[in-house]
Amino acid sequence: KAGVTQTPRYLIKTRGQQVTLSCSPISGHRSVSWYQQTPGQGLQFLFEYFSETQRNKGNFPGRFSGRQFSNSRSEMNVSTLELGDSALYLCASSPKWDSFEEQFFGPGTRLTVL
Amino acid sequence: AQSVTQLDSQVPVFEEAPVELRCNYSSSVSVYLFWYVQYPNQGLQLLLKYLSGSTLVKGINGFEAEFNKSQTSFHLRKPSVHISDTAEYFCAVSDRGNQGGKLIFGQGTELSVKP
């Protein structure tokens, strides 16, 4: 079974731009969670999607948004980029909602904001 | 809300020596506990998890961890490390709220294995 895939793997943007990151979960998995990893704040939960609905959200500003498609693929969007948004963005998939005991992580997208 | 403290940010150790990476969590209510490993430029890989049952949990790559409810700890151990174990290790705890759950991660411990 193929693992979680994230595209692109690396991205460079400038302040004020917006960016869209993509995550394809493991086949059959219906839940996708997103995490931000930075040296200062560590790993922080962004949001979780299940059956095309956001089920849970972390403490991030409204510039961070996401969606999930009927095939369970998910995208996250960051608008009006700030330097502090530079991070590794990880997505994780699991078979069902709130099932982090069976959560599998992708390789991440490294976003650099200049 | 849950929190996780990894007591050592960096742990240097020589090859074939034993190692212990320490993790404490905040809550005494029932939780799920995890250890993940992250190699450079990669995502997180699950090493082991405690959901219930035996307090000694065995994982991949020869790692094991012991759940201690009274001390709210979940320390990771390996009796003999290899150069290839050099990576960052994250302890995580489940946090369930009214709107669903998420993982709360510690700040990470960088394990450096030297020849």
PDB file of C-alpha atoms in Angstrom, chain A residues 3 33 38 44 69 72:
ATOM      1  CA  GLY A   3       2.021   5.780   1.955  1.00  0.00           C
ATOM      2  CA  SER A  33      -4.812  15.966   9.813  1.00  0.00           C
ATOM      3  CA  THR A  38       8.928  24.971  13.291  1.00  0.00           C
ATOM      4  CA  GLN A  44       1.438  22.044  16.316  1.00  0.00           C
ATOM      5  CA  PHE A  69     -12.321  16.268  -1.438  1.00  0.00           C
ATOM      6  CA  SER A  72     -10.192  12.071   0.791  1.00  0.00           C
TER       7      SER A  72
END
